[in-house]
Short mmCIF file of N, CA and C in Angstrom, two decimals:
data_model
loop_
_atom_site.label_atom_id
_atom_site.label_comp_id
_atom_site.label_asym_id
_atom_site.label_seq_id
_atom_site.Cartn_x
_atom_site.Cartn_y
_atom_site.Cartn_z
N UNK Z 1 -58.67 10.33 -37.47
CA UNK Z 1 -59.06 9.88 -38.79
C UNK Z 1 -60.12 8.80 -38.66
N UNK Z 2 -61.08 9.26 -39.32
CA UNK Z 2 -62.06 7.67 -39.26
C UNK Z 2 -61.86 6.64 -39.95
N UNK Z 3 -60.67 6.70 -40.71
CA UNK Z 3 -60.63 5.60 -41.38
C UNK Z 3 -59.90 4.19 -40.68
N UNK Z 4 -59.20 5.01 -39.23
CA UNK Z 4 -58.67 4.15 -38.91
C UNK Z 4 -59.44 3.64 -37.32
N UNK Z 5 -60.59 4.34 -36.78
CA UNK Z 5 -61.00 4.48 -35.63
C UNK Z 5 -61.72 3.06 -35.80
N UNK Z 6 -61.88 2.36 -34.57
CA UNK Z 6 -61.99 0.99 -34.09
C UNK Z 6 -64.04 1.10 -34.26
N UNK Z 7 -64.87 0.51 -34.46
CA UNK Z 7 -65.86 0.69 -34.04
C UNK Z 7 -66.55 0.01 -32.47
N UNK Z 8 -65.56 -0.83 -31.55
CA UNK Z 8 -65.90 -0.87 -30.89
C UNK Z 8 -64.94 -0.62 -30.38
N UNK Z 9 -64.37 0.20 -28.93
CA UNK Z 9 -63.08 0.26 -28.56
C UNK Z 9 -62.96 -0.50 -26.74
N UNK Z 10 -61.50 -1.26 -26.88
CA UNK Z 10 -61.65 -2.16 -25.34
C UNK Z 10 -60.59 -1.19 -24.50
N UNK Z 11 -61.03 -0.21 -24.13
CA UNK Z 11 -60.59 1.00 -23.36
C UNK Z 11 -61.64 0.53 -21.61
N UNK Z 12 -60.98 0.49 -21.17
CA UNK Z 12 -61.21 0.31 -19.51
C UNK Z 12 -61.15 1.61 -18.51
N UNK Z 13 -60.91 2.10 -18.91
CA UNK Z 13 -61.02 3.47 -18.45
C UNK Z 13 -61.42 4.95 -18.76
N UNK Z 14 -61.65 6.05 -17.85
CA UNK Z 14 -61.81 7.36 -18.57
C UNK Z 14 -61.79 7.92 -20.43
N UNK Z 15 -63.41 8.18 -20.60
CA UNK Z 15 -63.03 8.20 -22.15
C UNK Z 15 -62.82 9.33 -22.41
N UNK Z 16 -62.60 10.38 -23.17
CA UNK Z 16 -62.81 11.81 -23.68
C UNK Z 16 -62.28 11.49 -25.19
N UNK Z 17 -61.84 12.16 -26.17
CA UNK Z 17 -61.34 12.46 -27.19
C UNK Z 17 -60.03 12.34 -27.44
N UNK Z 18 -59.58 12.95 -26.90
CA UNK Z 18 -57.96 12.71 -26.56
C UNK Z 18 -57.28 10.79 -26.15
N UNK Z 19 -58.20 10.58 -25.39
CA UNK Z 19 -57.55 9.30 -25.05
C UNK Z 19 -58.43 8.09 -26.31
N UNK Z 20 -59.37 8.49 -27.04
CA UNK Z 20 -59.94 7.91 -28.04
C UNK Z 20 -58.34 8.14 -29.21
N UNK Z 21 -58.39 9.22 -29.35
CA UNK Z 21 -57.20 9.48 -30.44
C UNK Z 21 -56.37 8.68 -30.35
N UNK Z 22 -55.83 9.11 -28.97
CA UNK Z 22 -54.41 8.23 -28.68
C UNK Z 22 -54.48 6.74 -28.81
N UNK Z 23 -55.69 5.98 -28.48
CA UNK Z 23 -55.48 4.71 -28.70
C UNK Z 23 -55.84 4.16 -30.04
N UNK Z 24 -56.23 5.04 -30.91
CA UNK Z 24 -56.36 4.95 -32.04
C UNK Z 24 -55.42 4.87 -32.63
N UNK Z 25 -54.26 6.05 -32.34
CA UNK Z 25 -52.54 5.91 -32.74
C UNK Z 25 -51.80 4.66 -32.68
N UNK Z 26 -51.93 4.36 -31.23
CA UNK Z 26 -51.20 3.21 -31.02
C UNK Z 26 -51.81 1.73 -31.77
N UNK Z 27 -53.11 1.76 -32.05
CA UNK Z 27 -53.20 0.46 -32.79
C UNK Z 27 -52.92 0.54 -34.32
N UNK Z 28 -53.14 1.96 -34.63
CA UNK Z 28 -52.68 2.36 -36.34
C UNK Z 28 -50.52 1.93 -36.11
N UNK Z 29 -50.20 2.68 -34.57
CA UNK Z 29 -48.51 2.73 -35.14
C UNK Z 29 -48.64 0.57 -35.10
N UNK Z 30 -48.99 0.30 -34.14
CA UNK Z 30 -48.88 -1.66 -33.99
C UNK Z 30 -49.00 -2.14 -35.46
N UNK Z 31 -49.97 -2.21 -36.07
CA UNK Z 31 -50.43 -2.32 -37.47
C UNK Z 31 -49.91 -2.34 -38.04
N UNK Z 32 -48.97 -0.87 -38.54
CA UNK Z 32 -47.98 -0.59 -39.41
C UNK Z 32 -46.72 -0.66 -39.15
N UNK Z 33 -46.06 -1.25 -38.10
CA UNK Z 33 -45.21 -1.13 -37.82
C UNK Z 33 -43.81 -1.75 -38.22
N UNK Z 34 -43.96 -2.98 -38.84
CA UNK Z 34 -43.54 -3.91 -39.68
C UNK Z 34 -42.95 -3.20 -40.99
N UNK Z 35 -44.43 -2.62 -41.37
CA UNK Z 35 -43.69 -2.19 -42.90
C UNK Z 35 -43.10 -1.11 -43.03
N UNK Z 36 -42.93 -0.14 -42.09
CA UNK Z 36 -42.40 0.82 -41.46
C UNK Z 36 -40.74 0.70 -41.32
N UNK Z 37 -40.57 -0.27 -40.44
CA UNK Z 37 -39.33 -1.06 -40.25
C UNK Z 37 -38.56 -1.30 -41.80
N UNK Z 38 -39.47 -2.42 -42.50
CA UNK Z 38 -38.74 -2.74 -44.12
C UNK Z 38 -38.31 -1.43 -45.15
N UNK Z 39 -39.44 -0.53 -44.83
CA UNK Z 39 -39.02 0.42 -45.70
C UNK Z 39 -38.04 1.38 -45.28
N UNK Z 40 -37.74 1.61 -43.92
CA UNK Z 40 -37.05 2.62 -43.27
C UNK Z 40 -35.31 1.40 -43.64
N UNK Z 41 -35.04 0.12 -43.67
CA UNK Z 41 -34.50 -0.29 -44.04
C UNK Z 41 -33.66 -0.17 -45.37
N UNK Z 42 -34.92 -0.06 -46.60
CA UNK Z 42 -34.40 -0.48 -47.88
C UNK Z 42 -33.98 1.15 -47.99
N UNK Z 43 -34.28 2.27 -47.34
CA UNK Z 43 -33.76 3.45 -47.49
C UNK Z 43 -32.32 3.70 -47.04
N UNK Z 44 -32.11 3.27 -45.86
CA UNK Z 44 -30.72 3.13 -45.40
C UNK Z 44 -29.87 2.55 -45.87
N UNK Z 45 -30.11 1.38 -46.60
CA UNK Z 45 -29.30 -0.20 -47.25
C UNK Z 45 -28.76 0.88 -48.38
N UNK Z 46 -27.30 0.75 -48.44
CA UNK Z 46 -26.08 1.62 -49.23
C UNK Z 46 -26.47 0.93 -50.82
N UNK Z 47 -25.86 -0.39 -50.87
CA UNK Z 47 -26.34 -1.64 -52.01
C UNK Z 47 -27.42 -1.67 -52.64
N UNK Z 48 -28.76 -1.22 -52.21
CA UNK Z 48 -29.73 -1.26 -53.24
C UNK Z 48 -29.17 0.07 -54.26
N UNK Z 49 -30.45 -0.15 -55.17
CA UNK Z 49 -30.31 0.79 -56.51
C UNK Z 49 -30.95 1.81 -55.75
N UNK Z 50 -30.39 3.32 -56.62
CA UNK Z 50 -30.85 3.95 -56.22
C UNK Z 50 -32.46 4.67 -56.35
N UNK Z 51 -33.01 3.82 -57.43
CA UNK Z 51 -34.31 4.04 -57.63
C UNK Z 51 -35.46 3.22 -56.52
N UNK Z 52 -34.78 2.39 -56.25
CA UNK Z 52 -35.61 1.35 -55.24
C UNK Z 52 -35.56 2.14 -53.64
N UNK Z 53 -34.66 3.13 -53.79
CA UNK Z 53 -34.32 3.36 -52.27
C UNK Z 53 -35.21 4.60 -52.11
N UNK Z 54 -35.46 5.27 -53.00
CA UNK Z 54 -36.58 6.76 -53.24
C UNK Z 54 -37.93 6.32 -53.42
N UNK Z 55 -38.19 5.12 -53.90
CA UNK Z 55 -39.63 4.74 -54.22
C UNK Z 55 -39.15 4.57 -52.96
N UNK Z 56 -38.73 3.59 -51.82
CA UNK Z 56 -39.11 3.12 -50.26
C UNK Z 56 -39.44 4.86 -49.66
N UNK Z 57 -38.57 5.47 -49.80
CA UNK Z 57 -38.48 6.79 -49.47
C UNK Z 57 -40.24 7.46 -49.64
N UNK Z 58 -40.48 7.55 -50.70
CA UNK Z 58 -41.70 8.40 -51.32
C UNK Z 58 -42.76 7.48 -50.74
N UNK Z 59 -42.64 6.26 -50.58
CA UNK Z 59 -43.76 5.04 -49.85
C UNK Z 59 -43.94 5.51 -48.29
N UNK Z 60 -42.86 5.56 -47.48
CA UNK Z 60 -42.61 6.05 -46.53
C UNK Z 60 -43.26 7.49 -46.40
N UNK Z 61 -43.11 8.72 -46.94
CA UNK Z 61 -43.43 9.75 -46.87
C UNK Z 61 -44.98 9.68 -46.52
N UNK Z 62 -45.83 8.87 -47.80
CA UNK Z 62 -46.89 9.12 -48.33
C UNK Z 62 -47.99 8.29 -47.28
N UNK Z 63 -47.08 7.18 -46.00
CA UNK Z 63 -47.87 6.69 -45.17
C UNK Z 63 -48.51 7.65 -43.86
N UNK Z 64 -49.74 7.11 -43.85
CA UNK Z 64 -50.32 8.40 -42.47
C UNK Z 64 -49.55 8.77 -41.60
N UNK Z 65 -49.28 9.98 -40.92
CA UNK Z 65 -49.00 10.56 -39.78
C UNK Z 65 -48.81 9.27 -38.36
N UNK Z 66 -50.18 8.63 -38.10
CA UNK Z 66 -50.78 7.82 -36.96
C UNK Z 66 -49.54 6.84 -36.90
N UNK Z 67 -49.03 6.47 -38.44
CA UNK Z 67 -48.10 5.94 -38.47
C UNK Z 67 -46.75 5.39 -37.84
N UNK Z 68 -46.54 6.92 -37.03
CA UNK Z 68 -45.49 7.46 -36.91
C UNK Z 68 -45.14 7.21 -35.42
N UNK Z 69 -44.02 6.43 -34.29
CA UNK Z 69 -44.12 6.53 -33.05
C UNK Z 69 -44.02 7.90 -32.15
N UNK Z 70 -43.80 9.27 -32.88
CA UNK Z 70 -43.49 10.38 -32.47
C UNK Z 70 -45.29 10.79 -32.28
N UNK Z 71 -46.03 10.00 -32.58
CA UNK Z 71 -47.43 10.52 -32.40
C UNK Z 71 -48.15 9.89 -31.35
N UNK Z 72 -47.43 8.64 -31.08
CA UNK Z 72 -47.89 8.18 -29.73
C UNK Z 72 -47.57 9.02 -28.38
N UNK Z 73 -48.59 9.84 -27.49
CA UNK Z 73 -48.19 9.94 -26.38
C UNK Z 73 -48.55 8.92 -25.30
N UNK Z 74 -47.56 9.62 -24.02
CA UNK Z 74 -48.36 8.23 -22.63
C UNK Z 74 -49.51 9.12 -21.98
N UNK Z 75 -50.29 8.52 -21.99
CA UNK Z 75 -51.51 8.85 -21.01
C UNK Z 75 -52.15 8.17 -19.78
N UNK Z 76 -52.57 8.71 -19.20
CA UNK Z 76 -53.11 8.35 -17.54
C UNK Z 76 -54.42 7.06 -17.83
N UNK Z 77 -54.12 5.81 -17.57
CA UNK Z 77 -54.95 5.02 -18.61
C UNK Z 77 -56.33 5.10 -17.65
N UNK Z 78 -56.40 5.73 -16.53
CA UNK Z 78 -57.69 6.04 -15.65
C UNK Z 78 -58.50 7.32 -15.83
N UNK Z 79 -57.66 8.78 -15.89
CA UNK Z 79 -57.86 9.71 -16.17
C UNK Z 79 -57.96 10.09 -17.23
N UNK Z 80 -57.22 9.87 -18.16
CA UNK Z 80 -56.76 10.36 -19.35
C UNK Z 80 -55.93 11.50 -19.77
N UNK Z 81 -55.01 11.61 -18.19
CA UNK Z 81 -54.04 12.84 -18.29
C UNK Z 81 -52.83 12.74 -19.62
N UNK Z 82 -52.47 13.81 -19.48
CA UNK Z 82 -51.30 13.63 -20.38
C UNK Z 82 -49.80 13.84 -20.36
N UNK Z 83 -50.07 14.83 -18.82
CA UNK Z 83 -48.62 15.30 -17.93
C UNK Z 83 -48.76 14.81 -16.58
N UNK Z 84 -46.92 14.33 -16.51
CA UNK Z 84 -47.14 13.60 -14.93
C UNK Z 84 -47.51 12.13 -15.20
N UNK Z 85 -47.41 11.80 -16.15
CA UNK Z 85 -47.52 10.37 -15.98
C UNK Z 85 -46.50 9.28 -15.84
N UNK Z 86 -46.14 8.46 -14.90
CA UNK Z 86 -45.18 7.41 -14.66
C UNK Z 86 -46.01 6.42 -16.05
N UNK Z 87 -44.36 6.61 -16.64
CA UNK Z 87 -44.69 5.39 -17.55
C UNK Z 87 -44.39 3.85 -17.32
N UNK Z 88 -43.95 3.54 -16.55
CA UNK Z 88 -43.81 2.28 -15.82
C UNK Z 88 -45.66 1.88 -15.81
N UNK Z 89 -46.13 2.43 -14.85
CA UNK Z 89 -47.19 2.13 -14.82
C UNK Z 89 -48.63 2.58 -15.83
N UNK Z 90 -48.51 3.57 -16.33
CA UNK Z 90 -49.37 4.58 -17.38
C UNK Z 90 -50.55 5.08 -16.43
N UNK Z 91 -49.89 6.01 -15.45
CA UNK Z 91 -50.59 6.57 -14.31
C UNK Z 91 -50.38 7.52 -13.83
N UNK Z 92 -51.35 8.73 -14.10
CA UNK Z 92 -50.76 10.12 -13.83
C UNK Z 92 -50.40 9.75 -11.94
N UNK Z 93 -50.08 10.82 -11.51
CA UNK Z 93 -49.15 10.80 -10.35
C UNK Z 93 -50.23 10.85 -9.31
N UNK Z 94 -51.39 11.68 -9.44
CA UNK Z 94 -52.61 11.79 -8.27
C UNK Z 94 -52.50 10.19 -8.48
N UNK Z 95 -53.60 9.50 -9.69
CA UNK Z 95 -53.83 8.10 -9.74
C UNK Z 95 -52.93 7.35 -8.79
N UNK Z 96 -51.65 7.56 -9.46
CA UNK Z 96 -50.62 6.20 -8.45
C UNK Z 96 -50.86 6.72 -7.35
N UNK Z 97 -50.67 8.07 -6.84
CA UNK Z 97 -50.34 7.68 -5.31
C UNK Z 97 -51.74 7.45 -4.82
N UNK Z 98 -53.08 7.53 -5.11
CA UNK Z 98 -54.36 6.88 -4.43
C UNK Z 98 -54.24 5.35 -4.73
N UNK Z 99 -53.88 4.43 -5.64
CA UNK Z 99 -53.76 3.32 -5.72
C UNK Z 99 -52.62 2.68 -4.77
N UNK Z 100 -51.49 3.07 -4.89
CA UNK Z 100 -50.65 3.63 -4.20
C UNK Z 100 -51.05 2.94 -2.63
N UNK Z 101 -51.42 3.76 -2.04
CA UNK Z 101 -52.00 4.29 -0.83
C UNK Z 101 -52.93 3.21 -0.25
N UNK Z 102 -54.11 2.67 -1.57
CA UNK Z 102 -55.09 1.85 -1.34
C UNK Z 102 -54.58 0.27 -1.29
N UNK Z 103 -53.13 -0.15 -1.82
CA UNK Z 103 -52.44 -0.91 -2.24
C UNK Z 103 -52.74 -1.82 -3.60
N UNK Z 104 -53.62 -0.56 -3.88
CA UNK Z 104 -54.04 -1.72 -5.32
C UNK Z 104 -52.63 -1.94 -6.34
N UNK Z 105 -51.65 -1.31 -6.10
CA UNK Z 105 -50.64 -1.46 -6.80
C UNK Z 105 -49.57 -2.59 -6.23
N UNK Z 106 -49.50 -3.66 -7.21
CA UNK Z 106 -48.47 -4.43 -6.01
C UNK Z 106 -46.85 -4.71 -6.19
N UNK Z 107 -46.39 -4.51 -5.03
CA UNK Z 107 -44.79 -4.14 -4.86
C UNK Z 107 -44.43 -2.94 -4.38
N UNK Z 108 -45.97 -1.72 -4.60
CA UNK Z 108 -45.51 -0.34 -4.25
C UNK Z 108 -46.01 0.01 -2.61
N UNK Z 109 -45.28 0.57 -1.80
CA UNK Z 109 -45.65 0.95 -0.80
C UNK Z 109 -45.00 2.24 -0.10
N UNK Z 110 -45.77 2.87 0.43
CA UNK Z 110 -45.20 4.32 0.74
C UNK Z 110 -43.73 3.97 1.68
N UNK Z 111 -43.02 5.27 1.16
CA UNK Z 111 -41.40 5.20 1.52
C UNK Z 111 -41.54 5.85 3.13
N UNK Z 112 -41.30 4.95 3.93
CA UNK Z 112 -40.76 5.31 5.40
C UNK Z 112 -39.35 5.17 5.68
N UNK Z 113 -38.90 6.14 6.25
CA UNK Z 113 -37.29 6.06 6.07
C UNK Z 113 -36.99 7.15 7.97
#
């Protein structure tokens, strides 16, 4: 959506479309996330009226998609993969194990046993 796309974006890594989207999601779900919370609240809350709890309801409905944390995926924040990624680190699996390997990762070191 362009209404919500950043005009400058602080992405450090691999760009394509996909990883433009996605970080577009995640600063639209950060954003909204608050009011998301209140309204998903006043819907659940037994005690309110029941007109107040369908307007939260219909408010809720009517907010964007981007909104939503089911739209955030994890991605490879070097590559921009989308499978295989350790989410600990947000690094598809080639990535870690060359960082890995190079020790740019610290605490990780190959398993000798």
């Amino acid at each position: 959506m362009a209404q919500f796309r950043a005009k400058k974006l602080d992405l450090g890594c691999y760009i394509n479309v996909r990883v433009i989207r996605d970080h577009t999601k995640r600063k639209v779900y950060e954003q909204y996330e608050t009011q998301r919370q209140a309204l998903r609240y006043i819907i659940r809350n037994t005690t309110l009226p029941q007109r107040a709890r369908a307007q939260a309801q219909l408010q809720l409905s009517q907010m964007h998609c981007y909104t939503r944390f089911t739209q955030i995926k994890n991605r490879c924040t070097e590559g921009g993969k989308g499978r295989g990624v350790f989410r600990h680190f947000r690094m598809a699996r080639f990535n870690f194990r060359q960082n890995a390997l190079e020790g740019n990762i610290p605490g990780v070191k190959k398993a000798s046993w």
